[in-house]
PDB file of C-alpha atoms in Angstrom:
ATOM      1  CA  MET L   1     117.159 -23.526   9.072  1.00 86.00           C
ATOM      2  CA  ASN L   2     116.092 -20.866  11.550  1.00 87.00           C
ATOM      3  CA  LEU L   3     112.818 -18.942  11.959  1.00 85.00           C
ATOM      4  CA  GLY L   4     111.746 -17.007  15.016  1.00 74.00           C
ATOM      5  CA  VAL L   5     112.477 -19.275  17.973  1.00 72.00           C
ATOM      6  CA  THR L   6     112.398 -22.470  15.903  1.00 79.00           C
ATOM      7  CA  ALA L   7     115.378 -24.099  14.215  1.00 83.00           C
ATOM      8  CA  ARG L   8     116.228 -27.378  12.526  1.00 83.00           C
ATOM      9  CA  LEU L   9     119.753 -28.711  12.008  1.00 86.00           C
ATOM     10  CA  GLU L  10     120.562 -31.671   9.767  1.00 86.00           C
ATOM     11  CA  ARG L  11     124.019 -33.108   9.067  1.00 87.00           C
ATOM     12  CA  ALA L  12     125.527 -35.428   6.468  1.00 88.00           C
ATOM     13  CA  VAL L  13     129.060 -36.855   6.799  1.00 89.00           C
ATOM     14  CA  GLU L  14     130.833 -38.446   3.831  1.00 88.00           C
ATOM     15  CA  THR L  15     133.197 -41.333   4.630  1.00 84.00           C
ATOM     16  CA  ASP L  16     135.253 -43.472   2.235  1.00 81.00           C
ATOM     17  CA  SER L  17     132.344 -45.816   1.637  1.00 82.00           C
ATOM     18  CA  THR L  18     129.085 -43.995   2.365  1.00 86.00           C
ATOM     19  CA  VAL L  19     127.258 -40.891   3.556  1.00 85.00           C
ATOM     20  CA  VAL L  20     126.261 -41.062   7.218  1.00 83.00           C
ATOM     21  CA  ARG L  21     123.243 -39.179   8.604  1.00 78.00           C
ATOM     22  CA  THR L  22     124.389 -38.160  12.053  1.00 72.00           C
ATOM     23  CA  PRO L  23     122.214 -37.983  15.210  1.00 65.00           C
ATOM     24  CA  PRO L  24     120.255 -34.809  16.032  1.00 65.00           C
ATOM     25  CA  ALA L  25     122.382 -31.777  16.870  1.00 70.00           C
ATOM     26  CA  ASP L  26     122.920 -30.756  20.477  1.00 76.00           C
ATOM     27  CA  LEU L  27     121.904 -27.508  22.184  1.00 79.00           C
ATOM     28  CA  ALA L  28     125.336 -25.891  21.763  1.00 85.00           C
ATOM     29  CA  GLU L  29     125.087 -26.170  17.970  1.00 86.00           C
ATOM     30  CA  PHE L  30     121.609 -24.657  17.880  1.00 85.00           C
ATOM     31  CA  GLU L  31     122.743 -21.777  20.083  1.00 87.00           C
ATOM     32  CA  ALA L  32     125.840 -21.143  17.942  1.00 91.00           C
ATOM     33  CA  TRP L  33     123.793 -20.916  14.737  1.00 91.00           C
ATOM     34  CA  SER L  34     121.146 -18.723  16.394  1.00 90.00           C
ATOM     35  CA  GLN L  35     123.782 -16.318  17.727  1.00 92.00           C
ATOM     36  CA  LEU L  36     125.461 -16.163  14.325  1.00 94.00           C
ATOM     37  CA  ARG L  37     122.142 -15.358  12.680  1.00 94.00           C
ATOM     38  CA  GLU L  38     121.404 -12.604  15.194  1.00 93.00           C
ATOM     39  CA  ILE L  39     124.827 -11.027  14.703  1.00 94.00           C
ATOM     40  CA  MET L  40     124.485 -11.103  10.916  1.00 95.00           C
ATOM     41  CA  ALA L  41     120.942  -9.647  10.833  1.00 93.00           C
ATOM     42  CA  ASP L  42     120.605  -6.530   8.697  1.00 90.00           C
ATOM     43  CA  ARG L  43     118.171  -3.627   9.173  1.00 87.00           C
ATOM     44  CA  GLU L  44     117.062  -3.741   5.542  1.00 88.00           C
ATOM     45  CA  ARG L  45     117.462  -7.406   4.606  1.00 90.00           C
ATOM     46  CA  GLY L  46     116.399  -8.921   7.911  1.00 92.00           C
ATOM     47  CA  ALA L  47     118.073 -12.218   8.820  1.00 94.00           C
ATOM     48  CA  TRP L  48     119.150 -15.128   6.674  1.00 95.00           C
ATOM     49  CA  LEU L  49     116.755 -18.069   6.564  1.00 94.00           C
ATOM     50  CA  THR L  50     119.014 -20.982   5.683  1.00 94.00           C
ATOM     51  CA  GLY L  51     122.705 -21.479   6.470  1.00 94.00           C
ATOM     52  CA  ARG L  52     125.087 -24.197   5.286  1.00 93.00           C
ATOM     53  CA  LEU L  53     128.498 -25.109   6.694  1.00 92.00           C
ATOM     54  CA  ARG L  54     130.802 -27.343   4.680  1.00 92.00           C
ATOM     55  CA  LEU L  55     133.731 -28.744   6.671  1.00 91.00           C
ATOM     56  CA  HIS L  56     136.489 -30.726   4.912  1.00 90.00           C
ATOM     57  CA  SER L  57     138.860 -33.291   6.401  1.00 87.00           C
ATOM     58  CA  SER L  58     141.726 -30.906   5.603  1.00 91.00           C
ATOM     59  CA  GLY L  59     140.295 -28.410   8.082  1.00 91.00           C
ATOM     60  CA  ALA L  60     139.077 -26.020   5.386  1.00 94.00           C
ATOM     61  CA  TYR L  61     135.507 -24.808   5.751  1.00 94.00           C
ATOM     62  CA  SER L  62     133.012 -22.488   4.076  1.00 94.00           C
ATOM     63  CA  PHE L  63     129.659 -20.940   4.939  1.00 94.00           C
ATOM     64  CA  ASP L  64     126.763 -20.215   2.609  1.00 94.00           C
ATOM     65  CA  PHE L  65     123.659 -18.232   3.622  1.00 95.00           C
ATOM     66  CA  SER L  66     120.344 -17.602   1.880  1.00 94.00           C
ATOM     67  CA  TRP L  67     118.277 -14.526   2.747  1.00 93.00           C
ATOM     68  CA  ASP L  68     115.696 -14.714  -0.034  1.00 93.00           C
ATOM     69  CA  GLU L  69     115.091 -18.341  -1.027  1.00 93.00           C
ATOM     70  CA  GLU L  70     111.856 -19.737   0.410  1.00 92.00           C
ATOM     71  CA  PRO L  71     112.904 -22.008   3.306  1.00 92.00           C
ATOM     72  CA  ARG L  72     111.712 -25.503   4.174  1.00 90.00           C
ATOM     73  CA  TRP L  73     112.237 -27.506   7.362  1.00 86.00           C
ATOM     74  CA  PRO L  74     114.947 -30.067   6.517  1.00 86.00           C
ATOM     75  CA  LEU L  75     114.395 -33.744   7.273  1.00 82.00           C
ATOM     76  CA  MET L  76     117.446 -34.983   5.376  1.00 84.00           C
ATOM     77  CA  VAL L  77     120.257 -33.223   3.503  1.00 86.00           C
ATOM     78  CA  ASP L  78     122.918 -34.406   1.064  1.00 87.00           C
ATOM     79  CA  ILE L  79     126.653 -33.921   1.490  1.00 86.00           C
ATOM     80  CA  ASP L  80     126.438 -30.428  -0.050  1.00 85.00           C
ATOM     81  CA  GLY L  81     123.640 -29.342   2.259  1.00 84.00           C
ATOM     82  CA  ARG L  82     120.891 -29.580  -0.354  1.00 87.00           C
ATOM     83  CA  LEU L  83     117.497 -30.802   0.818  1.00 87.00           C
ATOM     84  CA  VAL L  84     116.712 -34.451   0.176  1.00 85.00           C
ATOM     85  CA  GLU L  85     113.552 -34.504   2.296  1.00 84.00           C
ATOM     86  CA  SER L  86     111.785 -31.497   3.816  1.00 84.00           C
ATOM     87  CA  LEU L  87     108.518 -29.991   5.036  1.00 82.00           C
ATOM     88  CA  PRO L  88     107.065 -26.527   4.346  1.00 83.00           C
ATOM     89  CA  VAL L  89     107.497 -23.885   7.045  1.00 84.00           C
ATOM     90  CA  GLU L  90     104.476 -22.460   8.811  1.00 80.00           C
ATOM     91  CA  ASN L  91     103.121 -18.981   8.044  1.00 79.00           C
ATOM     92  CA  SER L  92     102.955 -18.346  11.793  1.00 75.00           C
ATOM     93  CA  GLU L  93     106.723 -18.925  12.043  1.00 81.00           C
ATOM     94  CA  LEU L  94     107.354 -16.540   9.134  1.00 87.00           C
ATOM     95  CA  ARG L  95     105.241 -13.841  10.762  1.00 82.00           C
ATOM     96  CA  GLU L  96     107.051 -14.236  14.079  1.00 83.00           C
ATOM     97  CA  ASP L  97     110.431 -14.091  12.359  1.00 88.00           C
ATOM     98  CA  MET L  98     109.582 -10.992  10.328  1.00 87.00           C
ATOM     99  CA  ALA L  99     108.418  -9.261  13.519  1.00 84.00           C
ATOM    100  CA  LYS L 100     111.807 -10.024  15.055  1.00 88.00           C
ATOM    101  CA  TYR L 101     113.856  -9.290  11.916  1.00 90.00           C
ATOM    102  CA  PRO L 102     111.810  -6.854   9.772  1.00 89.00           C
ATOM    103  CA  ARG L 103     112.698  -6.292   6.113  1.00 89.00           C
ATOM    104  CA  ASP L 104     112.510  -3.269   3.870  1.00 87.00           C
ATOM    105  CA  ALA L 105     109.610  -3.688   1.429  1.00 82.00           C
ATOM    106  CA  THR L 106     111.922  -3.069  -1.529  1.00 84.00           C
ATOM    107  CA  VAL L 107     114.015  -6.170  -0.772  1.00 86.00           C
ATOM    108  CA  THR L 108     111.263  -8.522   0.442  1.00 89.00           C
ATOM    109  CA  PRO L 109     110.860 -11.449  -2.001  1.00 89.00           C
ATOM    110  CA  ARG L 110     107.470 -11.947  -3.616  1.00 88.00           C
ATOM    111  CA  TRP L 111     106.870 -15.359  -2.052  1.00 89.00           C
ATOM    112  CA  LEU L 112     107.301 -13.839   1.417  1.00 88.00           C
ATOM    113  CA  VAL L 113     104.851 -11.020   0.706  1.00 84.00           C
ATOM    114  CA  GLU L 114     102.281 -13.598  -0.394  1.00 81.00           C
ATOM    115  CA  ARG L 115     102.884 -15.855   2.592  1.00 81.00           C
ATOM    116  CA  LEU L 116     102.650 -13.001   5.108  1.00 80.00           C
ATOM    117  CA  GLY L 117      99.442 -11.827   3.488  1.00 72.00           C
ATOM    118  CA  ALA L 118      97.724 -15.178   3.959  1.00 67.00           C
ATOM    119  CA  HIS L 119      95.120 -15.373   6.721  1.00 66.00           C
ATOM    120  CA  PRO L 120      96.156 -17.354   9.825  1.00 68.00           C
ATOM    121  CA  VAL L 121      94.031 -20.296  10.879  1.00 75.00           C
ATOM    122  CA  ASP L 122      92.389 -20.056  14.314  1.00 82.00           C
ATOM    123  CA  PHE L 123      91.319 -23.029  16.436  1.00 90.00           C
ATOM    124  CA  SER L 124      88.894 -23.715  19.234  1.00 93.00           C
ATOM    125  CA  ASP L 125      90.313 -25.680  22.172  1.00 93.00           C
ATOM    126  CA  ASP L 126      87.827 -28.565  22.174  1.00 95.00           C
ATOM    127  CA  TRP L 127      89.054 -32.101  22.885  1.00 96.00           C
ATOM    128  CA  SER L 128      87.374 -35.265  21.672  1.00 95.00           C
ATOM    129  CA  ALA L 129      86.278 -37.782  24.290  1.00 95.00           C
ATOM    130  CA  LEU L 130      88.994 -40.210  23.139  1.00 94.00           C
ATOM    131  CA  LEU L 131      91.865 -37.716  23.331  1.00 96.00           C
ATOM    132  CA  GLU L 132      90.774 -35.546  26.262  1.00 96.00           C
ATOM    133  CA  PRO L 133      93.132 -37.345  28.734  1.00 96.00           C
ATOM    134  CA  LEU L 134      96.081 -36.058  26.649  1.00 96.00           C
ATOM    135  CA  GLU L 135      95.245 -32.490  27.636  1.00 95.00           C
ATOM    136  CA  ALA L 136      97.148 -32.955  30.921  1.00 94.00           C
ATOM    137  CA  SER L 137     100.383 -33.923  29.113  1.00 94.00           C
ATOM    138  CA  ASP L 138     102.861 -31.163  28.296  1.00 92.00           C
ATOM    139  CA  ASN L 139     104.421 -33.455  25.694  1.00 92.00           C
ATOM    140  CA  TRP L 140     101.130 -33.921  23.891  1.00 95.00           C
ATOM    141  CA  SER L 141     100.480 -30.182  24.044  1.00 92.00           C
ATOM    142  CA  ILE L 142     103.619 -29.769  21.944  1.00 90.00           C
ATOM    143  CA  ILE L 143     102.378 -32.395  19.475  1.00 93.00           C
ATOM    144  CA  ARG L 144      99.020 -30.622  19.280  1.00 93.00           C
ATOM    145  CA  GLU L 145     100.815 -27.421  18.297  1.00 88.00           C
ATOM    146  CA  MET L 146     102.766 -29.340  15.644  1.00 87.00           C
ATOM    147  CA  VAL L 147      99.494 -30.616  14.212  1.00 92.00           C
ATOM    148  CA  ARG L 148      98.028 -27.115  14.250  1.00 88.00           C
ATOM    149  CA  ASP L 149     101.134 -25.679  12.587  1.00 80.00           C
ATOM    150  CA  THR L 150     100.827 -28.291   9.843  1.00 84.00           C
ATOM    151  CA  VAL L 151      97.145 -27.496   9.387  1.00 85.00           C
ATOM    152  CA  GLN L 152      98.182 -23.831   9.157  1.00 75.00           C
ATOM    153  CA  VAL L 153     100.566 -24.627   6.302  1.00 72.00           C
ATOM    154  CA  LEU L 154      97.943 -26.602   4.411  1.00 73.00           C
ATOM    155  CA  GLY L 155      94.908 -24.571   5.388  1.00 63.00           C
ATOM    156  CA  ASP L 156      95.487 -20.935   4.520  1.00 51.00           C
ATOM    157  CA  ASP L 157      92.876 -21.451   1.811  1.00 45.00           C
ATOM    158  CA  ARG L 158      89.782 -21.712   4.006  1.00 43.00           C
ATOM    159  CA  ASP L 159      87.849 -23.346   1.165  1.00 44.00           C
ATOM    160  CA  ALA L 160      90.379 -26.137   0.769  1.00 50.00           C
ATOM    161  CA  VAL L 161      89.480 -29.638   1.957  1.00 63.00           C
ATOM    162  CA  LEU L 162      92.094 -30.732   4.480  1.00 77.00           C
ATOM    163  CA  ASP L 163      93.086 -34.394   4.575  1.00 88.00           C
ATOM    164  CA  SER L 164      93.730 -35.589   8.132  1.00 92.00           C
ATOM    165  CA  ASP L 165      96.030 -38.357   6.864  1.00 92.00           C
ATOM    166  CA  VAL L 166      98.238 -35.812   5.067  1.00 90.00           C
ATOM    167  CA  VAL L 167      98.472 -33.747   8.260  1.00 91.00           C
ATOM    168  CA  ALA L 168      99.186 -36.783  10.441  1.00 93.00           C
ATOM    169  CA  ASP L 169     101.804 -38.178   8.050  1.00 92.00           C
ATOM    170  CA  ALA L 170     103.634 -34.837   7.944  1.00 88.00           C
ATOM    171  CA  VAL L 171     103.861 -34.678  11.752  1.00 91.00           C
ATOM    172  CA  TYR L 172     104.729 -38.384  11.992  1.00 93.00           C
ATOM    173  CA  ASN L 173     107.584 -38.042   9.496  1.00 89.00           C
ATOM    174  CA  GLU L 174     108.887 -34.963  11.266  1.00 85.00           C
ATOM    175  CA  LEU L 175     108.892 -36.770  14.614  1.00 90.00           C
ATOM    176  CA  LEU L 176     110.741 -39.776  13.201  1.00 88.00           C
ATOM    177  CA  ALA L 177     113.332 -37.501  11.622  1.00 83.00           C
ATOM    178  CA  SER L 178     113.958 -35.205  14.592  1.00 82.00           C
ATOM    179  CA  THR L 179     113.524 -37.206  17.818  1.00 88.00           C
ATOM    180  CA  ARG L 180     115.152 -39.925  19.829  1.00 89.00           C
ATOM    181  CA  ALA L 181     113.209 -43.117  20.534  1.00 91.00           C
ATOM    182  CA  SER L 182     112.879 -42.122  24.193  1.00 92.00           C
ATOM    183  CA  GLN L 183     110.866 -39.037  23.227  1.00 93.00           C
ATOM    184  CA  LEU L 184     108.314 -41.037  21.248  1.00 94.00           C
ATOM    185  CA  MET L 185     108.129 -43.645  23.996  1.00 94.00           C
ATOM    186  CA  ARG L 186     107.418 -40.834  26.473  1.00 95.00           C
ATOM    187  CA  LEU L 187     104.470 -39.737  24.329  1.00 96.00           C
ATOM    188  CA  LEU L 188     103.056 -43.263  24.387  1.00 96.00           C
ATOM    189  CA  ARG L 189     103.608 -43.606  28.132  1.00 95.00           C
ATOM    190  CA  ASP L 190     101.787 -40.312  28.705  1.00 96.00           C
ATOM    191  CA  ALA L 191      98.928 -41.598  26.562  1.00 97.00           C
ATOM    192  CA  ALA L 192      98.910 -44.881  28.511  1.00 96.00           C
ATOM    193  CA  ALA L 193      98.807 -42.977  31.810  1.00 95.00           C
ATOM    194  CA  GLY L 194      95.620 -41.314  30.578  1.00 95.00           C
ATOM    195  CA  GLY L 195      94.096 -44.629  29.538  1.00 96.00           C
ATOM    196  CA  VAL L 196      94.168 -43.759  25.835  1.00 96.00           C
ATOM    197  CA  VAL L 197      96.431 -46.676  24.817  1.00 95.00           C
ATOM    198  CA  GLU L 198      97.969 -49.700  26.495  1.00 94.00           C
ATOM    199  CA  GLU L 199     101.278 -49.330  28.346  1.00 95.00           C
ATOM    200  CA  PRO L 200     104.061 -49.852  25.765  1.00 93.00           C
ATOM    201  CA  ASN L 201     106.609 -52.625  26.236  1.00 90.00           C
ATOM    202  CA  GLY L 202     110.289 -51.799  26.610  1.00 88.00           C
ATOM    203  CA  LEU L 203     112.648 -51.822  23.656  1.00 88.00           C
ATOM    204  CA  THR L 204     115.582 -54.104  22.940  1.00 86.00           C
ATOM    205  CA  HIS L 205     117.580 -51.133  21.585  1.00 84.00           C
ATOM    206  CA  ASP L 206     118.842 -48.036  23.370  1.00 87.00           C
ATOM    207  CA  GLU L 207     116.007 -45.517  23.641  1.00 87.00           C
ATOM    208  CA  ARG L 208     118.573 -42.708  23.388  1.00 86.00           C
ATOM    209  CA  SER L 209     119.195 -43.594  19.729  1.00 88.00           C
ATOM    210  CA  PRO L 210     117.495 -41.584  16.946  1.00 89.00           C
ATOM    211  CA  SER L 211     113.964 -42.749  16.203  1.00 90.00           C
ATOM    212  CA  ARG L 212     114.724 -43.124  12.501  1.00 87.00           C
ATOM    213  CA  VAL L 213     117.458 -45.644  13.398  1.00 88.00           C
ATOM    214  CA  VAL L 214     115.543 -47.633  16.022  1.00 91.00           C
ATOM    215  CA  ILE L 215     112.439 -48.076  13.841  1.00 91.00           C
ATOM    216  CA  GLY L 216     114.485 -50.137  11.401  1.00 89.00           C
ATOM    217  CA  ARG L 217     115.984 -52.356  14.082  1.00 90.00           C
ATOM    218  CA  ASP L 218     113.420 -52.867  16.838  1.00 91.00           C
ATOM    219  CA  ASP L 219     110.137 -54.679  16.121  1.00 92.00           C
ATOM    220  CA  ALA L 220     108.531 -53.487  19.364  1.00 93.00           C
ATOM    221  CA  PHE L 221     109.339 -49.860  18.601  1.00 94.00           C
ATOM    222  CA  ARG L 222     107.938 -50.249  15.093  1.00 93.00           C
ATOM    223  CA  GLU L 223     104.637 -51.475  16.554  1.00 94.00           C
ATOM    224  CA  HIS L 224     104.611 -48.641  19.074  1.00 95.00           C
ATOM    225  CA  VAL L 225     105.043 -45.937  16.452  1.00 95.00           C
ATOM    226  CA  HIS L 226     102.158 -47.444  14.478  1.00 96.00           C
ATOM    227  CA  VAL L 227     100.025 -46.815  17.563  1.00 96.00           C
ATOM    228  CA  LEU L 228     101.445 -43.298  17.746  1.00 97.00           C
ATOM    229  CA  ARG L 229     100.602 -42.697  14.063  1.00 96.00           C
ATOM    230  CA  SER L 230      97.011 -43.718  14.798  1.00 96.00           C
ATOM    231  CA  LEU L 231      96.836 -41.180  17.639  1.00 97.00           C
ATOM    232  CA  LEU L 232      98.243 -38.496  15.355  1.00 97.00           C
ATOM    233  CA  GLY L 233      95.502 -39.295  12.863  1.00 96.00           C
ATOM    234  CA  GLN L 234      92.856 -38.845  15.559  1.00 97.00           C
ATOM    235  CA  LEU L 235      94.481 -35.608  16.680  1.00 97.00           C
ATOM    236  CA  ALA L 236      94.545 -34.321  13.090  1.00 95.00           C
ATOM    237  CA  ILE L 237      90.818 -35.085  12.703  1.00 95.00           C
ATOM    238  CA  GLN L 238      90.150 -33.241  15.966  1.00 96.00           C
ATOM    239  CA  GLU L 239      92.137 -30.121  15.059  1.00 94.00           C
ATOM    240  CA  ILE L 240      90.664 -29.876  11.565  1.00 93.00           C
ATOM    241  CA  ALA L 241      87.243 -29.964  13.244  1.00 93.00           C
ATOM    242  CA  ASN L 242      88.488 -27.235  15.630  1.00 93.00           C
ATOM    243  CA  ILE L 243      89.241 -24.760  12.815  1.00 89.00           C
ATOM    244  CA  VAL L 244      87.296 -21.543  13.423  1.00 83.00           C
ATOM    245  CA  THR L 245      85.849 -19.828  10.364  1.00 61.00           C
ATOM    246  CA  ARG L 246      86.057 -16.094   9.728  1.00 45.00           C
ATOM    247  CA  GLY L 247      82.625 -15.728  11.267  1.00 43.00           C
ATOM    248  CA  GLY L 248      83.954 -17.050  14.548  1.00 44.00           C
ATOM    249  CA  MET L 249      82.168 -20.402  14.563  1.00 42.00           C
ATOM    250  CA  PRO L 250      83.789 -23.871  14.171  1.00 45.00           C
TER     251      PRO L 250
END
């Protein structure tokens, strides 16, 4: 799945006995898919949104691309590339992608017209007293943007009541699905350096392993991510409070 400068790759490998969910893709794979998408972009149709590659043990392979189906960020796919778990894409990402790969109005799907017409959510930059030490962390700045992007997805209707737990759970699940344990531990260590949480203990498993694997095997890591989920909840509450109304006031 590729939009603007953001992409998500998920893989499933079928063996004789099971389907294995492989570790996150490396940079070379992301670059290859992005280059392929750029080369295939069309002046009228824009660029495809979702691509699937099926590779067989015989060496045979096939590609399948979707230009018009509404995309979702994959968290888990089946052996045929169909989504098992996913999250909605952000309107901001769609707008950025359409600016890069514009489409002729006659071939733009209805769902995309509606999504592009939705009003973006704006935020003030206030920090709560509890979370203010996180402002100095580049890693937490990324997480803040993830929270805001999720609020954007859920909050295009300015009259809707946003649930901070729904926002936090969406970001939490995305982090577990797309990171290595070392990345989540780095977030907690940054928070500890700012005095927001206690310094986390080391893990008994390799921090380079995917987070979704380590959480099922390491009790210490499981406790640490519970602390992280609590911080995400606080951050979601903060950013919902930071939404700026059309009149320009929080």
